[in-house]
XYZ file of C-alpha atoms in Angstrom:
388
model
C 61.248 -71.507 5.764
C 62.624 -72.353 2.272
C 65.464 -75.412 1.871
C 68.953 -73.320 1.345
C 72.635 -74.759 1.402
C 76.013 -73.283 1.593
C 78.366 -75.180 -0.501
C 82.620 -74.454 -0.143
C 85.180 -74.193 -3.283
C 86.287 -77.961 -2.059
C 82.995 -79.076 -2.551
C 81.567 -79.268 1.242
C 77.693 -79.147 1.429
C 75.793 -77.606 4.475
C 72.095 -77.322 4.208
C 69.561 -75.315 5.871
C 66.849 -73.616 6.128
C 66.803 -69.614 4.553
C 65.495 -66.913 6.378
C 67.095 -64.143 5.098
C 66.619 -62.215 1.799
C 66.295 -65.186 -1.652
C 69.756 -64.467 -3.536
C 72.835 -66.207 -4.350
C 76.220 -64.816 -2.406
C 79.324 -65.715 -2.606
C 82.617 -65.006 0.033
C 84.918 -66.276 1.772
C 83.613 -68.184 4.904
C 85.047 -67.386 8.036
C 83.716 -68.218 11.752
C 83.447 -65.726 14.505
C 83.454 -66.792 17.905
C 81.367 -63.951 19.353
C 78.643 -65.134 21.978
C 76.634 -61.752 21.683
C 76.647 -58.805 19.156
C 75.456 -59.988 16.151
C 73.940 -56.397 14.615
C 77.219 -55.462 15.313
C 79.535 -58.357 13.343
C 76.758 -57.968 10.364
C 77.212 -54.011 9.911
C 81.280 -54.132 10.700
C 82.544 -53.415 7.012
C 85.414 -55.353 7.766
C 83.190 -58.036 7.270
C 82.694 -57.150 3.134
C 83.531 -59.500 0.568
C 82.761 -62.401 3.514
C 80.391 -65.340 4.604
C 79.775 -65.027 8.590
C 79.519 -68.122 10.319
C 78.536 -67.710 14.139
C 79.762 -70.202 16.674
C 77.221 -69.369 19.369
C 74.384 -71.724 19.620
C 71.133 -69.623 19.433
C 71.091 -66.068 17.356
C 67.895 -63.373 17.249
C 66.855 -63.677 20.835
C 67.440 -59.672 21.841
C 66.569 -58.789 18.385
C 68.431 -55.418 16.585
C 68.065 -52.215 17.302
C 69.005 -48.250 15.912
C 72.062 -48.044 18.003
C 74.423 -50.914 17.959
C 75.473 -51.024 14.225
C 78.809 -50.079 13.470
C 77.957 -48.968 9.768
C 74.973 -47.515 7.709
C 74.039 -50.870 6.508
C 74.545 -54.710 7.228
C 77.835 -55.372 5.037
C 78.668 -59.550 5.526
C 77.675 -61.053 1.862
C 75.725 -63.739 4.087
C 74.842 -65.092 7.485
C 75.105 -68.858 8.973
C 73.691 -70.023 12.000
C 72.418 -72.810 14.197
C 69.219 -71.578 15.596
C 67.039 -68.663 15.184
C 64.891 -67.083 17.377
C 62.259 -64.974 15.259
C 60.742 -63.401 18.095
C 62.921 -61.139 19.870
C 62.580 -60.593 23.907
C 64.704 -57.466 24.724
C 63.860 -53.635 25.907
C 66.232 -52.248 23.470
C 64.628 -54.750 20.271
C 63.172 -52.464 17.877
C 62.854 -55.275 15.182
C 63.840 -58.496 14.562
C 66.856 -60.354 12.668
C 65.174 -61.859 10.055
C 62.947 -58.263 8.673
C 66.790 -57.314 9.496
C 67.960 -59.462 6.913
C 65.449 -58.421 4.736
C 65.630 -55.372 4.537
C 69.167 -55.189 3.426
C 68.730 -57.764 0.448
C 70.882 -60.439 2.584
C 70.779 -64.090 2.701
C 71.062 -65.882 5.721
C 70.874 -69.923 6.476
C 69.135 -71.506 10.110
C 69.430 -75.505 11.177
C 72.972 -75.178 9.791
C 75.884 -77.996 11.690
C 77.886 -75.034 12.659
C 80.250 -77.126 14.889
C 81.007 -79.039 12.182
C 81.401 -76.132 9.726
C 83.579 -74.557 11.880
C 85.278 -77.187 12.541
C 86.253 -77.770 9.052
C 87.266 -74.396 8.541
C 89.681 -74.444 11.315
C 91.290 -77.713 9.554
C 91.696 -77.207 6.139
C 91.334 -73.079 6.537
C 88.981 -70.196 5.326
C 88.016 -70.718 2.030
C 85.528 -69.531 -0.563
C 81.865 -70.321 -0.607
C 78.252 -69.852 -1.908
C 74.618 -69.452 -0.133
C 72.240 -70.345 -2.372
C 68.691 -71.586 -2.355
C 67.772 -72.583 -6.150
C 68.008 -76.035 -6.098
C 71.705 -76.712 -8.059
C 73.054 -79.944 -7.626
C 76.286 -79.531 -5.292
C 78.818 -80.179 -7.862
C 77.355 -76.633 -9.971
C 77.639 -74.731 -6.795
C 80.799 -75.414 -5.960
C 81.952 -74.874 -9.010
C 80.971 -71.063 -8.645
C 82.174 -70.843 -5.702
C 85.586 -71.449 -7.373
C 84.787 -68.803 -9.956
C 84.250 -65.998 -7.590
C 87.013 -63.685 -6.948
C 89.177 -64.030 -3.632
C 89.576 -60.915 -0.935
C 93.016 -60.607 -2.751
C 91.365 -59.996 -5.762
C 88.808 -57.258 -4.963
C 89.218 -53.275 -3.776
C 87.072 -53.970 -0.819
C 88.882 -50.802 0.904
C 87.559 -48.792 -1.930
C 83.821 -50.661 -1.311
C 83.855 -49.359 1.798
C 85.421 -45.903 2.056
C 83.196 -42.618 2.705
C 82.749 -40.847 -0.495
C 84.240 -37.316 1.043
C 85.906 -36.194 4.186
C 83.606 -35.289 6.817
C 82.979 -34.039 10.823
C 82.757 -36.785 13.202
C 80.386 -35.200 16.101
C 78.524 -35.802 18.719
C 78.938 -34.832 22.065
C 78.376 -30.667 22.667
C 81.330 -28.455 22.555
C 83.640 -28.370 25.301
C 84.015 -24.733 25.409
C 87.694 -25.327 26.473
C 89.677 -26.061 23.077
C 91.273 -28.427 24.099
C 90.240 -31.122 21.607
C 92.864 -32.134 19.352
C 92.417 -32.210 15.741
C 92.898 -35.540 13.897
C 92.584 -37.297 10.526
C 90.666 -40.238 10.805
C 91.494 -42.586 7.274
C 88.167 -44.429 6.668
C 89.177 -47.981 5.421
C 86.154 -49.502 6.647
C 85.603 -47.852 9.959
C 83.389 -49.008 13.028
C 81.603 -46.140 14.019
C 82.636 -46.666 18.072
C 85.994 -45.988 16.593
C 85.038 -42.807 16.140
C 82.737 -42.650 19.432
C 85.843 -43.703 21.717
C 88.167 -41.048 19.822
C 86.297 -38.273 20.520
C 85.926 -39.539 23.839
C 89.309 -39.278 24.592
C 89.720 -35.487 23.296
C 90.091 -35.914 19.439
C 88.208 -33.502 16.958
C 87.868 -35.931 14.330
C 87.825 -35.238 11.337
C 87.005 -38.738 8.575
C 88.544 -38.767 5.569
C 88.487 -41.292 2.149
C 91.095 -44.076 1.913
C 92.649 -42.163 -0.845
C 93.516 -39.614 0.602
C 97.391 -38.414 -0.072
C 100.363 -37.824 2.345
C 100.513 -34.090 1.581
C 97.034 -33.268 1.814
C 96.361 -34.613 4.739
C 99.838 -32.958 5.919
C 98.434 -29.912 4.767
C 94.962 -30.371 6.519
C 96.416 -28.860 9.755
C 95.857 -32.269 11.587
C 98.308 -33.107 14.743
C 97.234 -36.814 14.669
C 96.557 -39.317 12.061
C 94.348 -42.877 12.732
C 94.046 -45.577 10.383
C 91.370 -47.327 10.815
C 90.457 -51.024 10.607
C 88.496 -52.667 7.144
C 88.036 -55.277 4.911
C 90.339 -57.246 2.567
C 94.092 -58.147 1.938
C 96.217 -55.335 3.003
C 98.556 -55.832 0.140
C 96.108 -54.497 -1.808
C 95.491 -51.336 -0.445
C 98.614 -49.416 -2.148
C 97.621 -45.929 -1.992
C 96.499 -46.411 1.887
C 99.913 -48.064 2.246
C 101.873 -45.305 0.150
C 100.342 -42.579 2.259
C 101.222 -43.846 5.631
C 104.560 -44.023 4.271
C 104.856 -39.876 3.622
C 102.940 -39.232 7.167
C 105.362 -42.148 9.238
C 107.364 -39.739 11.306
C 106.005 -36.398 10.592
C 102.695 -36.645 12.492
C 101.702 -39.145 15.464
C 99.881 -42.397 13.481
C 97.346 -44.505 15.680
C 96.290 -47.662 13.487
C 93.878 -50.631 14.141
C 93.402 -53.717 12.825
C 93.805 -53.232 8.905
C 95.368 -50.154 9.840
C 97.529 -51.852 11.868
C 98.791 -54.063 8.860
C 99.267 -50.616 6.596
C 101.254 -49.480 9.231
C 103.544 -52.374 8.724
C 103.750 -52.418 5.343
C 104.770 -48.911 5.408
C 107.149 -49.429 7.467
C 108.925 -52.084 5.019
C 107.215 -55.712 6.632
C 105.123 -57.824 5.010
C 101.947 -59.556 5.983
C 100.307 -62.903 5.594
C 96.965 -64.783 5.752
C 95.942 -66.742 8.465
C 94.942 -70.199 8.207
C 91.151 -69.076 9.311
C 91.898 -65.748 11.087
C 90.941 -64.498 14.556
C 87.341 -63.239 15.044
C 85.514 -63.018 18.247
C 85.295 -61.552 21.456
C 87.457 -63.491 23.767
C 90.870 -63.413 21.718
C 93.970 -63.735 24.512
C 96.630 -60.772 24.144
C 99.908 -60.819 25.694
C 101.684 -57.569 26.293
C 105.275 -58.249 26.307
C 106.437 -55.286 28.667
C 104.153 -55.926 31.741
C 103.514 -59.654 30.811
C 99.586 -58.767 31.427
C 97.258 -60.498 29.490
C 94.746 -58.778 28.058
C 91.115 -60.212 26.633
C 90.443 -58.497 22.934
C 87.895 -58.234 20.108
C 88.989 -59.413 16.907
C 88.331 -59.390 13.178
C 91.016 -60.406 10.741
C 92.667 -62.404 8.553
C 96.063 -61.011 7.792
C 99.020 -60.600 10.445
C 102.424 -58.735 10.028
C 105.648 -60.839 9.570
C 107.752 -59.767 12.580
C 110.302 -60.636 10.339
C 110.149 -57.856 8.064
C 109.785 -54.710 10.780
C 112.501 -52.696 10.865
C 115.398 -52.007 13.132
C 113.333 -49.254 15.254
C 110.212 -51.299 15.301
C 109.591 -53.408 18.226
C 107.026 -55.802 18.863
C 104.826 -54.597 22.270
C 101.826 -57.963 22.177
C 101.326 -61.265 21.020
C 98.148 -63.363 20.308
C 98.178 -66.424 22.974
C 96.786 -68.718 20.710
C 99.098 -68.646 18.138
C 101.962 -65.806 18.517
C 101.582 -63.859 15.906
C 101.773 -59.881 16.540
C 99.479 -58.052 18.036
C 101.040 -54.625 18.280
C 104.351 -52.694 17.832
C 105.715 -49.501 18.252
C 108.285 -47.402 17.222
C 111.407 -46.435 19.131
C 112.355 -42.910 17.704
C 108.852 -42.293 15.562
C 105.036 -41.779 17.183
C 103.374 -44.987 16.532
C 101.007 -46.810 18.521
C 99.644 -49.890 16.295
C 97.238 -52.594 17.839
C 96.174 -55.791 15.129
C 92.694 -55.798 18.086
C 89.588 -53.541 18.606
C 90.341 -51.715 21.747
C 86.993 -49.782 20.961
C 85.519 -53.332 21.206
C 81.792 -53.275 20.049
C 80.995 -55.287 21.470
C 83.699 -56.749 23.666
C 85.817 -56.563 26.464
C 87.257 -53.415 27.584
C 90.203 -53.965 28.910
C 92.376 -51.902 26.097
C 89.744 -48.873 25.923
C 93.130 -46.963 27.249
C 95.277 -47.153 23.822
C 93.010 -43.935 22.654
C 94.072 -42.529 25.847
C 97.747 -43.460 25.006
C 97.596 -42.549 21.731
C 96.134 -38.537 22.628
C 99.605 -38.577 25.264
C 101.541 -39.469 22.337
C 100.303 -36.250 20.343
C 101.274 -33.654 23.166
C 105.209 -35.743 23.635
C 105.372 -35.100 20.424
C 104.455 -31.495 20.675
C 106.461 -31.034 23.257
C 109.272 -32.370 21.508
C 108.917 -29.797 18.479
C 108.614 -27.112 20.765
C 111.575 -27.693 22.671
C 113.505 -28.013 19.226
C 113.673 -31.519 19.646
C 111.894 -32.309 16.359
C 111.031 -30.524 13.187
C 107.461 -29.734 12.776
C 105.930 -32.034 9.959
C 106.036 -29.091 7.304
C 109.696 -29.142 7.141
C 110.320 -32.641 7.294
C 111.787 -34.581 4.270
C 108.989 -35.683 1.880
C 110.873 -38.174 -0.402
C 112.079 -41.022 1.896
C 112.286 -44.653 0.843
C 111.978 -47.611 3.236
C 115.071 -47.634 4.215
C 115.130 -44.176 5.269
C 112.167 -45.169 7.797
């Protein structure tokens, strides 16, 4: 293996040995918690624009396979780990990580002090970094790790996004019609997002990021999901400006990032974390039934409860540290979770919101066909926040 180090923006030096792909990276460095599932945290676009540092002690052992990943291509800038094992031992194993690695171009760093890495993260917080294996003295790296552009700064949304709108299928036709059709925004989307949605009924139909209020209005949709994805949700202004014309005229499901677009529309602000949640064993409190629930988890940004407005009501809270987890409207359809209740991989204990969020389609059905509501057509199309 070839000598490699990551160096952080304050100057931190962690060497190791490289067995991924020989290039430079740079990203923010964030630690996931995860003790399985690796294929999946590398091909999760959320992951774009970042450095992935895994807690777990030993990483390659089951090896990758055709399956798992959760994109068309491994999307973390870089990988940091403890200990390899190069030689997988699994049934499913149809390669290893490190031709894994190298096939997509990506660097990756073994024999790394991960506890302490992490460690330092979760004191002074996630911050920018560099993997590089050219010999610079510490001081040079660091330096352009400084340099390189922060989430804030980048359209990682737009990085991300599927080119066109497209189909999601694959399981045969029910023969019924029963399925209900949806727009599913692409921000960054896992593919067993899309897996558990049809699942639970949904014809899904995946559409770009910038896609507009009135055209997907127009698309003949009953249901629209946002989906989780990379980056500072701030940032994503058209995502954020069209959940703002759908709010209230069609049922709105969102996830993670989605989740945070949701509040934004909605008038609230968000905020970084101090290093984020990410792993596989995040505590979730759900205020109603006081049942706490175990969660996957990928983010750095949270909504300020703060900012929701009067209809809004938070439903969960992270354990760990409070912030929200979900909310919900009192007069509009919206289900929003900040957690991946598809959870690949992960506990299952939320796999019902999709359930929840297909009931929340037919109420609202039900409520334009007994005159209760206004189908979305007719609805008003130039509201501001505070007509939310």
């Amino acid at each position: 293996m070839r000598e490699g180090v990551l160096v952080l923006e304050d100057g931190r030096a962690f060497p190791g040995k490289s067995f991924g792909a020989s290039a430079e990276r740079t990203g923010e460095v964030v630690f996931n918690t995860s003790m399985t599932g690796y294929q999946e945290i590398l091909t999760d676009p959320s992951y774009r624009g970042q450095i992935v540092v895994l807690t777990v002690a030993e990483v390659g052992n089951y090896g990758v396979n055709e399956e798992d990943p959760q994109s068309a291509a491994i999307q973390a800038e870089g990988l940091i780990i403890r200990s390899l094992t190069a030689t997988p031992s699994n049934w499913r194993a149809q390669k290893g990580l490190v031709d894994y690695l190298l096939e997509s171009s990506v660097p990756a760093l073994t024999e790394v002090d991960t506890r302490a890495l992490t460690r330092h993260i979760r004191s002074l917080g996630a911050m920018k970094g560099i993997l590089s294996e050219r010999g610079e003295s510490v001081e040079s790296l660091a330096r352009k790790a400084q340099a390189s552009p922060g989430l804030e700064e980048i359209d990682l949304v737009g990085r991300v996004t599927c080119p066109r709108p497209y189909r999601f299928s694959t399981l045969p036709p029910d023969g019924t019609g029963t399925r209900i059709p949806i727009l599913a925004y692409d921000l960054g989307m896992k593919q067993n997002i899309l897996r558990r949605l049809e699942a639970s009924g949904f014809d899904v139909t995946v559409v770009p990021a910038g896609t507009g209020a009135e055209e997907a209005l127009a698309s003949g949709a009953r249901g629209i999901f946002l989906s989780n994805g990379p980056g500072d949700p701030a940032s994503a202004t058209r995502v954020v400006e069209a959940a703002r014309g759908l709010v209230g005229r069609l049922p709105v499901f969102g996830i993670c990032l989605g989740h945070q677009i949701l509040g934004l529309a909605l008038g609230a602000k968000t905020f970084k974390l101090k290093f984020g949640h990410r792993g596989g064993n995040q505590p979730v409190k759900d205020l109603a039934t006081g049942k706490v629930l175990i969660t996957a988890q990928n983010h750095g940004y949270a909504v300020d409860p703060d900012g929701l407005p009067a209809g809004a009501e938070v439903t969960q809270i992270n354990l760990n540290d409070g912030t929200v987890e979900g909310f919900r409207h009192r007069e509009m359809p919206i289900v929003s979770v900040q957690y991946h209740p598809e959870a690949s991989p992960g506990p299952q204990d939320s796999f019902p919101l999709f359930d929840t969020f297909r009931a929340l389609v037919l109420a609202f059905e039900k409520e334009i066909a007994a005159g209760r509501r206004a189908p979305a057509a007719r609805r008003s199309q130039s509201r501001t926040h505070g007509e939310i």
